Amino acid sequence: MTSHAPVSVAIVGGGPVGLCLAMDLAWRGIDVTVLEQRAAGEPPSVKCNHVSARTMEIFRRLGFVRDVREAGLPADYPNDVVIRTRATGYELARIPIPCRRDRYTSRQGPDTGWPTPEPPHRINQIFFEPILFRHAVQMPKLTVINRARVEGVEQNDAAVRADAVEIDTGRRFSIECRYLIGCDGGRSGIRRGIGAKLEGDEVIQRVQSSYIRAPSLLARVTQPHAWMSYLYNPQRAGNLVAIDGEERWLIHNYLLPHEQDFEAVDRDACIRSLLGVGADFQYQLLAKEDWIGRRLVANFLRDRRVFICGDASHLWVPYAGYGMNAGIADAMNLSWQLAAHLNGWAPEGILDAYQRERLPITDQVSRFAMKHAEGAIHERTHLPPELEQNTPAGAAARAQVGRASYELNVQQFACAGLNFGYYYDASPIIAYDAEQQPRYTMHDYTPSTVPGCRTPHLWLADGRSLYDAMGADYTLLRFDASVGVEPIERAARERRLPLNVLDVVPREPQSEYRHKLLLSRPDQHVAWRGDALPADSRELVDRVRGAA
Ligand SMILES: Cc1cc2nc3c(=O)[nH]c(=O)nc-3n(C[C@H](O)[C@H](O)[C@H](O)COP(=O)(O)OP(=O)(O)OC[C@H]3O[C@@H](n4cnc5c(N)ncnc54)[C@H](O)[C@@H]3O)c2cc1C
């Protein structure tokens, strides 16, 4: 067995979560190695299609958001969500979502005008993951070892050793690190290795999914195009996603409760029925992507020097398209805390915050997705039999189902709350005050500076995004330049905590910023706020660096 040179952090799994974690760590100056069993740049399977605004903000900070924005569907292909009886059938409702050409400018639609420099993006994982990979391998301090499978992990008080095998040669090697993070997906061996268990609901929905090539489908659809189509008819319900806006599609067939075996259900007949096409319709099955919708969250996220992150620690039905986005939020939380410790300005105690902050929020998001799944399953299993009739009763049924479906689904496709509204309310490294954070919901977002919330975004008078101006580390936002901040600058210097003071001149008046000072964390969450520094700035600095 050969040994690779030791690194500070090793990450098992180079999916979207592992790559984002690695890039953020490297950006913060930490040497990191990713071990991934797939080949270099090999696309994943065709799953995730929604990159949230919050994730796009992170891509912006890491410097490759434009590449992601410019990939995927053609620039003018509508990103709308529609509810139809069949792909070529009646349209019941339409949720307008701007195409990517108009994404930054359009004000038409329920997910526009959000307080962010980066609106959401509809793009399949097969297109954006290779972009993440290309960017990652160019970063100094970041190494990706492809075609390597980690088979075991051992840890002691000082270090972790991962034992791996080169898949193509069978050669075994090991790599030592100070911390190891399992971003190795739903079947995570690292999760099993640390003894964590997924708990929750094992089966919510079985879905027979097919990735198909059907060059003639677009021409058969008479309604304006859409990115995602819910297909509801009294026989069967499904969902169709445009992958390249030309000929590739992902079609989900929601199996009925008695259909337990994916292979026992006639895939071809279901696809034709959901599309509303006959035997003459030609298509090619590119891949079977069958999956089970679950709601499972790990009972813990860390054993001493080993952490789990992303799908390794949670799995849920992809309503609101949030599995990966939540995983990337995990990664951004863990990354700055690890970097703070490894860069020498925070004690190891800061790492306790990861589980304390992420586990409660993960549980909540999993329940949002589950609740939405229950609503959607009820909706599609209680459709009026006359839905497809060309009669006044049929038209009335379509109008009623369309209205109800719009109301239900706009919550998941315009989920501002899910994007920006999550907060940490029981963290050891946040200095709370008496005010309660606004309620966390899937749809609604109330910007707030209550400690624990996402630092509300604003545009500066000089035209920059606040987030672009904040930098990588702690930022003290000062809204009144006459307020003295020298004591906290001194305290930060003493503790080697990197602190940037930013005098904020907003482009427009901001009602949510009611205090003259706000301390924003490296992950853009509020750590403290006030009209003047506290009596003891050293105590505040120690709290936010995990040394209180
Ligand atoms: C139908 C469907 C639709 C979805 N839509 C969305 C959506 O719109 N938005 C969204 O946010 N999420 C969505 N998701 C969820 C999303 O796809 C996942 O949450 C996301 O891929 C998880 O990323 P990850 O990096 O944690 O894990 P993965 O993507 O599973 O990556 C894990 C990586 O680890 C590697 N690996 C595993 N074991 C080892 C080992 N021992 N050694 C080395 N490498 C290893 C694997 O090869 C893989 O590359 C959807 C899921 C499904 C099923």
PDB file of N, CA, C and O and ligand atoms in Angstrom, residues 12-18 35-38 44 46-51 125 129 148-151 183-186 189 209 250 252 291 309-312 318 320-327, ligand 1:
ATOM      1  N   VAL A  12     -14.510  12.527   0.788  1.00  0.00           N
ATOM      2  CA  VAL A  12     -14.865  11.317   0.044  1.00  0.00           C
ATOM      3  C   VAL A  12     -16.117  11.638  -0.758  1.00  0.00           C
ATOM      4  O   VAL A  12     -17.181  11.911  -0.195  1.00  0.00           O
ATOM      5  N   GLY A  13     -15.989  11.637  -2.085  1.00  0.00           N
ATOM      6  CA  GLY A  13     -17.133  11.924  -2.952  1.00  0.00           C
ATOM      7  C   GLY A  13     -17.014  13.290  -3.603  1.00  0.00           C
ATOM      8  O   GLY A  13     -17.004  14.311  -2.921  1.00  0.00           O
ATOM      9  N   GLY A  14     -16.916  13.273  -4.923  1.00  0.00           N
ATOM     10  CA  GLY A  14     -16.818  14.529  -5.681  1.00  0.00           C
ATOM     11  C   GLY A  14     -18.095  14.802  -6.449  1.00  0.00           C
ATOM     12  O   GLY A  14     -18.070  15.150  -7.628  1.00  0.00           O
ATOM     13  N   GLY A  15     -19.244  14.635  -5.804  1.00  0.00           N
ATOM     14  CA  GLY A  15     -20.523  15.097  -6.355  1.00  0.00           C
ATOM     15  C   GLY A  15     -20.609  16.602  -6.126  1.00  0.00           C
ATOM     16  O   GLY A  15     -19.618  17.242  -5.748  1.00  0.00           O
ATOM     17  N   PRO A  16     -21.782  17.193  -6.335  1.00  0.00           N
ATOM     18  CA  PRO A  16     -21.875  18.650  -6.192  1.00  0.00           C
ATOM     19  C   PRO A  16     -21.530  19.143  -4.785  1.00  0.00           C
ATOM     20  O   PRO A  16     -20.903  20.199  -4.625  1.00  0.00           O
ATOM     21  N   VAL A  17     -21.893  18.358  -3.768  1.00  0.00           N
ATOM     22  CA  VAL A  17     -21.641  18.813  -2.400  1.00  0.00           C
ATOM     23  C   VAL A  17     -20.143  18.723  -2.077  1.00  0.00           C
ATOM     24  O   VAL A  17     -19.541  19.674  -1.567  1.00  0.00           O
ATOM     25  N   GLY A  18     -19.529  17.575  -2.425  1.00  0.00           N
ATOM     26  CA  GLY A  18     -18.093  17.420  -2.158  1.00  0.00           C
ATOM     27  C   GLY A  18     -17.274  18.457  -2.904  1.00  0.00           C
ATOM     28  O   GLY A  18     -16.323  19.036  -2.345  1.00  0.00           O
ATOM     29  N   LEU A  35     -11.547  12.467  -3.084  1.00  0.00           N
ATOM     30  CA  LEU A  35     -11.430  11.118  -3.654  1.00  0.00           C
ATOM     31  C   LEU A  35     -12.771  10.751  -4.264  1.00  0.00           C
ATOM     32  O   LEU A  35     -13.797  10.783  -3.569  1.00  0.00           O
ATOM     33  N   GLU A  36     -12.763  10.465  -5.550  1.00  0.00           N
ATOM     34  CA  GLU A  36     -14.032  10.237  -6.259  1.00  0.00           C
ATOM     35  C   GLU A  36     -13.903   9.012  -7.140  1.00  0.00           C
ATOM     36  O   GLU A  36     -12.942   8.872  -7.892  1.00  0.00           O
ATOM     37  N   GLN A  37     -14.922   8.167  -7.088  1.00  0.00           N
ATOM     38  CA  GLN A  37     -14.805   6.928  -7.854  1.00  0.00           C
ATOM     39  C   GLN A  37     -15.094   7.110  -9.343  1.00  0.00           C
ATOM     40  O   GLN A  37     -14.666   6.299 -10.162  1.00  0.00           O
ATOM     41  N   ARG A  38     -15.779   8.180  -9.715  1.00  0.00           N
ATOM     42  CA  ARG A  38     -16.041   8.398 -11.148  1.00  0.00           C
ATOM     43  C   ARG A  38     -14.773   8.920 -11.842  1.00  0.00           C
ATOM     44  O   ARG A  38     -13.851   9.418 -11.194  1.00  0.00           O
ATOM     45  N   PRO A  44     -22.754  13.040 -13.837  1.00  0.00           N
ATOM     46  CA  PRO A  44     -23.516  12.150 -12.959  1.00  0.00           C
ATOM     47  C   PRO A  44     -24.764  11.675 -13.684  1.00  0.00           C
ATOM     48  O   PRO A  44     -24.961  11.981 -14.861  1.00  0.00           O
ATOM     49  N   VAL A  46     -28.846  11.754 -14.412  1.00  0.00           N
ATOM     50  CA  VAL A  46     -29.668  12.921 -14.707  1.00  0.00           C
ATOM     51  C   VAL A  46     -30.716  13.098 -13.602  1.00  0.00           C
ATOM     52  O   VAL A  46     -31.779  12.532 -13.656  1.00  0.00           O
ATOM     53  N   LYS A  47     -30.376  13.850 -12.541  1.00  0.00           N
ATOM     54  CA  LYS A  47     -31.321  13.958 -11.410  1.00  0.00           C
ATOM     55  C   LYS A  47     -31.747  15.408 -11.219  1.00  0.00           C
ATOM     56  O   LYS A  47     -32.791  15.839 -11.675  1.00  0.00           O
ATOM     57  N   CYS A  48     -30.882  16.157 -10.534  1.00  0.00           N
ATOM     58  CA  CYS A  48     -31.249  17.492 -10.067  1.00  0.00           C
ATOM     59  C   CYS A  48     -31.390  18.494 -11.224  1.00  0.00           C
ATOM     60  O   CYS A  48     -30.585  18.525 -12.144  1.00  0.00           O
ATOM     61  N   ASN A  49     -32.436  19.315 -11.161  1.00  0.00           N
ATOM     62  CA  ASN A  49     -32.708  20.278 -12.225  1.00  0.00           C
ATOM     63  C   ASN A  49     -32.851  21.713 -11.736  1.00  0.00           C
ATOM     64  O   ASN A  49     -33.043  22.615 -12.529  1.00  0.00           O
ATOM     65  N   HIS A  50     -32.841  21.914 -10.442  1.00  0.00           N
ATOM     66  CA  HIS A  50     -33.056  23.265  -9.906  1.00  0.00           C
ATOM     67  C   HIS A  50     -31.878  23.657  -9.027  1.00  0.00           C
ATOM     68  O   HIS A  50     -31.601  23.001  -8.025  1.00  0.00           O
ATOM     69  N   VAL A  51     -31.198  24.709  -9.427  1.00  0.00           N
ATOM     70  CA  VAL A  51     -30.125  25.259  -8.596  1.00  0.00           C
ATOM     71  C   VAL A  51     -30.707  26.504  -7.942  1.00  0.00           C
ATOM     72  O   VAL A  51     -31.110  27.453  -8.622  1.00  0.00           O
ATOM     73  N   GLN A 125     -28.190  18.558 -13.605  1.00  0.00           N
ATOM     74  CA  GLN A 125     -26.914  18.207 -12.955  1.00  0.00           C
ATOM     75  C   GLN A 125     -25.861  17.727 -13.971  1.00  0.00           C
ATOM     76  O   GLN A 125     -24.679  17.949 -13.768  1.00  0.00           O
ATOM     77  N   GLU A 129     -22.496  19.900 -13.182  1.00  0.00           N
ATOM     78  CA  GLU A 129     -21.469  19.230 -12.365  1.00  0.00           C
ATOM     79  C   GLU A 129     -20.104  19.234 -13.052  1.00  0.00           C
ATOM     80  O   GLU A 129     -19.090  19.513 -12.408  1.00  0.00           O
ATOM     81  N   ALA A 148     -10.952   6.544  -7.736  1.00  0.00           N
ATOM     82  CA  ALA A 148     -10.457   6.049  -6.452  1.00  0.00           C
ATOM     83  C   ALA A 148     -11.647   5.824  -5.540  1.00  0.00           C
ATOM     84  O   ALA A 148     -12.484   6.718  -5.388  1.00  0.00           O
ATOM     85  N   ARG A 149     -11.713   4.628  -4.972  1.00  0.00           N
ATOM     86  CA  ARG A 149     -12.837   4.329  -4.081  1.00  0.00           C
ATOM     87  C   ARG A 149     -12.319   4.160  -2.657  1.00  0.00           C
ATOM     88  O   ARG A 149     -11.408   3.354  -2.411  1.00  0.00           O
ATOM     89  N   VAL A 150     -12.892   4.926  -1.760  1.00  0.00           N
ATOM     90  CA  VAL A 150     -12.492   4.818  -0.353  1.00  0.00           C
ATOM     91  C   VAL A 150     -13.201   3.613   0.252  1.00  0.00           C
ATOM     92  O   VAL A 150     -14.416   3.454   0.107  1.00  0.00           O
ATOM     93  N   GLU A 151     -12.417   2.772   0.901  1.00  0.00           N
ATOM     94  CA  GLU A 151     -13.001   1.537   1.432  1.00  0.00           C
ATOM     95  C   GLU A 151     -12.976   1.456   2.958  1.00  0.00           C
ATOM     96  O   GLU A 151     -13.617   0.582   3.532  1.00  0.00           O
ATOM     97  N   CYS A 183     -18.878  13.005   1.722  1.00  0.00           N
ATOM     98  CA  CYS A 183     -19.885  13.594   0.804  1.00  0.00           C
ATOM     99  C   CYS A 183     -20.188  12.520  -0.217  1.00  0.00           C
ATOM    100  O   CYS A 183     -20.209  12.771  -1.421  1.00  0.00           O
ATOM    101  N   ASP A 184     -20.358  11.305   0.265  1.00  0.00           N
ATOM    102  CA  ASP A 184     -20.405  10.148  -0.619  1.00  0.00           C
ATOM    103  C   ASP A 184     -21.821   9.661  -0.884  1.00  0.00           C
ATOM    104  O   ASP A 184     -22.040   8.482  -1.191  1.00  0.00           O
ATOM    105  N   GLY A 185     -22.790  10.589  -0.790  1.00  0.00           N
ATOM    106  CA  GLY A 185     -24.121  10.303  -1.287  1.00  0.00           C
ATOM    107  C   GLY A 185     -24.969   9.430  -0.367  1.00  0.00           C
ATOM    108  O   GLY A 185     -24.577   9.071   0.744  1.00  0.00           O
ATOM    109  N   GLY A 186     -26.158   9.092  -0.883  1.00  0.00           N
ATOM    110  CA  GLY A 186     -27.168   8.427  -0.060  1.00  0.00           C
ATOM    111  C   GLY A 186     -26.733   7.096   0.523  1.00  0.00           C
ATOM    112  O   GLY A 186     -27.166   6.722   1.614  1.00  0.00           O
ATOM    113  N   GLY A 189     -20.758   5.197   2.761  1.00  0.00           N
ATOM    114  CA  GLY A 189     -19.990   4.281   3.607  1.00  0.00           C
ATOM    115  C   GLY A 189     -19.421   5.027   4.812  1.00  0.00           C
ATOM    116  O   GLY A 189     -19.223   4.435   5.882  1.00  0.00           O
ATOM    117  N   SER A 209     -38.523   6.283 -13.426  1.00  0.00           N
ATOM    118  CA  SER A 209     -38.046   7.433 -14.208  1.00  0.00           C
ATOM    119  C   SER A 209     -37.241   6.958 -15.407  1.00  0.00           C
ATOM    120  O   SER A 209     -36.422   6.044 -15.293  1.00  0.00           O
ATOM    121  N   LEU A 250     -36.467  13.932 -19.267  1.00  0.00           N
ATOM    122  CA  LEU A 250     -36.550  12.995 -18.142  1.00  0.00           C
ATOM    123  C   LEU A 250     -38.034  12.876 -17.816  1.00  0.00           C
ATOM    124  O   LEU A 250     -38.700  13.894 -17.586  1.00  0.00           O
ATOM    125  N   HIS A 252     -40.829  11.179 -15.330  1.00  0.00           N
ATOM    126  CA  HIS A 252     -41.114  10.462 -14.081  1.00  0.00           C
ATOM    127  C   HIS A 252     -42.540   9.919 -14.136  1.00  0.00           C
ATOM    128  O   HIS A 252     -43.476  10.676 -14.436  1.00  0.00           O
ATOM    129  N   TRP A 291     -36.374   5.674  -8.795  1.00  0.00           N
ATOM    130  CA  TRP A 291     -35.973   6.104  -7.449  1.00  0.00           C
ATOM    131  C   TRP A 291     -37.143   6.010  -6.476  1.00  0.00           C
ATOM    132  O   TRP A 291     -38.302   5.964  -6.890  1.00  0.00           O
ATOM    133  N   CYS A 309     -22.001  15.034   5.142  1.00  0.00           N
ATOM    134  CA  CYS A 309     -22.528  16.252   4.539  1.00  0.00           C
ATOM    135  C   CYS A 309     -23.316  15.887   3.272  1.00  0.00           C
ATOM    136  O   CYS A 309     -22.963  14.939   2.575  1.00  0.00           O
ATOM    137  N   GLY A 310     -24.368  16.628   2.963  1.00  0.00           N
ATOM    138  CA  GLY A 310     -25.127  16.383   1.725  1.00  0.00           C
ATOM    139  C   GLY A 310     -25.985  15.129   1.832  1.00  0.00           C
ATOM    140  O   GLY A 310     -26.446  14.769   2.925  1.00  0.00           O
ATOM    141  N   ASP A 311     -26.181  14.442   0.702  1.00  0.00           N
ATOM    142  CA  ASP A 311     -27.036  13.242   0.698  1.00  0.00           C
ATOM    143  C   ASP A 311     -26.540  12.181   1.680  1.00  0.00           C
ATOM    144  O   ASP A 311     -27.313  11.327   2.098  1.00  0.00           O
ATOM    145  N   ALA A 312     -25.287  12.209   2.035  1.00  0.00           N
ATOM    146  CA  ALA A 312     -24.785  11.259   3.046  1.00  0.00           C
ATOM    147  C   ALA A 312     -25.523  11.451   4.367  1.00  0.00           C
ATOM    148  O   ALA A 312     -25.629  10.520   5.162  1.00  0.00           O
ATOM    149  N   PRO A 318     -37.750  14.946  -3.909  1.00  0.00           N
ATOM    150  CA  PRO A 318     -37.174  16.178  -4.485  1.00  0.00           C
ATOM    151  C   PRO A 318     -38.196  17.291  -4.746  1.00  0.00           C
ATOM    152  O   PRO A 318     -38.059  18.033  -5.710  1.00  0.00           O
ATOM    153  N   ALA A 320     -39.613  20.877  -4.424  1.00  0.00           N
ATOM    154  CA  ALA A 320     -38.892  22.144  -4.280  1.00  0.00           C
ATOM    155  C   ALA A 320     -37.455  22.015  -4.771  1.00  0.00           C
ATOM    156  O   ALA A 320     -36.712  22.997  -4.749  1.00  0.00           O
ATOM    157  N   GLY A 321     -37.063  20.842  -5.227  1.00  0.00           N
ATOM    158  CA  GLY A 321     -35.720  20.666  -5.779  1.00  0.00           C
ATOM    159  C   GLY A 321     -34.662  21.141  -4.811  1.00  0.00           C
ATOM    160  O   GLY A 321     -33.919  22.074  -5.077  1.00  0.00           O
ATOM    161  N   TYR A 322     -34.575  20.476  -3.660  1.00  0.00           N
ATOM    162  CA  TYR A 322     -33.723  21.064  -2.640  1.00  0.00           C
ATOM    163  C   TYR A 322     -32.690  20.134  -2.017  1.00  0.00           C
ATOM    164  O   TYR A 322     -31.959  20.545  -1.132  1.00  0.00           O
ATOM    165  N   GLY A 323     -32.597  18.887  -2.465  1.00  0.00           N
ATOM    166  CA  GLY A 323     -31.641  17.966  -1.838  1.00  0.00           C
ATOM    167  C   GLY A 323     -30.218  18.454  -1.971  1.00  0.00           C
ATOM    168  O   GLY A 323     -29.483  18.593  -0.993  1.00  0.00           O
ATOM    169  N   MET A 324     -29.827  18.734  -3.199  1.00  0.00           N
ATOM    170  CA  MET A 324     -28.467  19.210  -3.420  1.00  0.00           C
ATOM    171  C   MET A 324     -28.259  20.600  -2.823  1.00  0.00           C
ATOM    172  O   MET A 324     -27.222  20.882  -2.223  1.00  0.00           O
ATOM    173  N   ASN A 325     -29.260  21.449  -3.002  1.00  0.00           N
ATOM    174  CA  ASN A 325     -29.098  22.817  -2.496  1.00  0.00           C
ATOM    175  C   ASN A 325     -28.913  22.826  -0.979  1.00  0.00           C
ATOM    176  O   ASN A 325     -28.095  23.578  -0.453  1.00  0.00           O
ATOM    177  N   ALA A 326     -29.659  21.961  -0.290  1.00  0.00           N
ATOM    178  CA  ALA A 326     -29.480  21.865   1.168  1.00  0.00           C
ATOM    179  C   ALA A 326     -28.102  21.290   1.487  1.00  0.00           C
ATOM    180  O   ALA A 326     -27.451  21.708   2.454  1.00  0.00           O
ATOM    181  N   GLY A 327     -27.642  20.338   0.661  1.00  0.00           N
ATOM    182  CA  GLY A 327     -26.311  19.758   0.883  1.00  0.00           C
ATOM    183  C   GLY A 327     -25.218  20.802   0.705  1.00  0.00           C
ATOM    184  O   GLY A 327     -24.229  20.823   1.449  1.00  0.00           O
TER     185      GLY A 327
HETATM  186  C1  LIG B   1     -35.305  12.714  -9.440  1.00  0.00           C
HETATM  187  C2  LIG B   1     -34.461  13.600  -8.581  1.00  0.00           C
HETATM  188  C3  LIG B   1     -34.520  14.964  -8.775  1.00  0.00           C
HETATM  189  C4  LIG B   1     -33.755  15.816  -7.985  1.00  0.00           C
HETATM  190  N1  LIG B   1     -33.847  17.149  -8.178  1.00  0.00           N
HETATM  191  C5  LIG B   1     -33.155  17.979  -7.402  1.00  0.00           C
HETATM  192  C6  LIG B   1     -33.200  19.381  -7.605  1.00  0.00           C
HETATM  193  O1  LIG B   1     -33.857  19.862  -8.522  1.00  0.00           O
HETATM  194  N2  LIG B   1     -32.482  20.185  -6.771  1.00  0.00           N
HETATM  195  C7  LIG B   1     -31.724  19.666  -5.766  1.00  0.00           C
HETATM  196  O2  LIG B   1     -31.131  20.449  -5.019  1.00  0.00           O
HETATM  197  N3  LIG B   1     -31.628  18.338  -5.581  1.00  0.00           N
HETATM  198  C8  LIG B   1     -32.310  17.493  -6.366  1.00  0.00           C
HETATM  199  N4  LIG B   1     -32.187  16.155  -6.195  1.00  0.00           N
HETATM  200  C9  LIG B   1     -31.241  15.642  -5.210  1.00  0.00           C
HETATM  201  C10 LIG B   1     -29.799  15.743  -5.708  1.00  0.00           C
HETATM  202  O3  LIG B   1     -29.629  15.056  -6.912  1.00  0.00           O
HETATM  203  C11 LIG B   1     -28.869  15.209  -4.637  1.00  0.00           C
HETATM  204  O4  LIG B   1     -29.235  15.769  -3.399  1.00  0.00           O
HETATM  205  C12 LIG B   1     -27.403  15.536  -4.901  1.00  0.00           C
HETATM  206  O5  LIG B   1     -26.899  14.894  -6.024  1.00  0.00           O
HETATM  207  C13 LIG B   1     -26.571  15.143  -3.698  1.00  0.00           C
HETATM  208  O6  LIG B   1     -25.248  15.521  -3.892  1.00  0.00           O
HETATM  209  P1  LIG B   1     -24.091  14.843  -3.051  1.00  0.00           P
HETATM  210  O7  LIG B   1     -22.837  15.443  -3.582  1.00  0.00           O
HETATM  211  O8  LIG B   1     -24.398  14.908  -1.599  1.00  0.00           O
HETATM  212  O9  LIG B   1     -24.190  13.296  -3.413  1.00  0.00           O
HETATM  213  P2  LIG B   1     -24.034  12.570  -4.830  1.00  0.00           P
HETATM  214  O10 LIG B   1     -24.475  13.437  -5.930  1.00  0.00           O
HETATM  215  O11 LIG B   1     -24.680  11.242  -4.672  1.00  0.00           O
HETATM  216  O12 LIG B   1     -22.479  12.395  -4.967  1.00  0.00           O
HETATM  217  C14 LIG B   1     -21.776  11.448  -4.179  1.00  0.00           C
HETATM  218  C15 LIG B   1     -20.466  11.147  -4.874  1.00  0.00           C
HETATM  219  O13 LIG B   1     -19.694  10.298  -4.046  1.00  0.00           O
HETATM  220  C16 LIG B   1     -19.062   9.331  -4.862  1.00  0.00           C
HETATM  221  N5  LIG B   1     -18.768   8.192  -3.982  1.00  0.00           N
HETATM  222  C17 LIG B   1     -19.648   7.433  -3.298  1.00  0.00           C
HETATM  223  N6  LIG B   1     -18.995   6.519  -2.546  1.00  0.00           N
HETATM  224  C18 LIG B   1     -17.669   6.714  -2.753  1.00  0.00           C
HETATM  225  C19 LIG B   1     -16.494   6.068  -2.264  1.00  0.00           C
HETATM  226  N7  LIG B   1     -16.544   5.071  -1.388  1.00  0.00           N
HETATM  227  N8  LIG B   1     -15.303   6.520  -2.703  1.00  0.00           N
HETATM  228  C20 LIG B   1     -15.213   7.540  -3.590  1.00  0.00           C
HETATM  229  N9  LIG B   1     -16.308   8.179  -4.095  1.00  0.00           N
HETATM  230  C21 LIG B   1     -17.511   7.776  -3.667  1.00  0.00           C
HETATM  231  C22 LIG B   1     -20.072   9.028  -5.953  1.00  0.00           C
HETATM  232  O14 LIG B   1     -19.458   8.504  -7.106  1.00  0.00           O
HETATM  233  C23 LIG B   1     -20.657  10.412  -6.193  1.00  0.00           C
HETATM  234  O15 LIG B   1     -19.979  11.113  -7.207  1.00  0.00           O
HETATM  235  C24 LIG B   1     -32.929  15.272  -6.976  1.00  0.00           C
HETATM  236  C25 LIG B   1     -32.871  13.892  -6.786  1.00  0.00           C
HETATM  237  C26 LIG B   1     -33.635  13.059  -7.569  1.00  0.00           C
HETATM  238  C27 LIG B   1     -33.588  11.586  -7.337  1.00  0.00           C
END
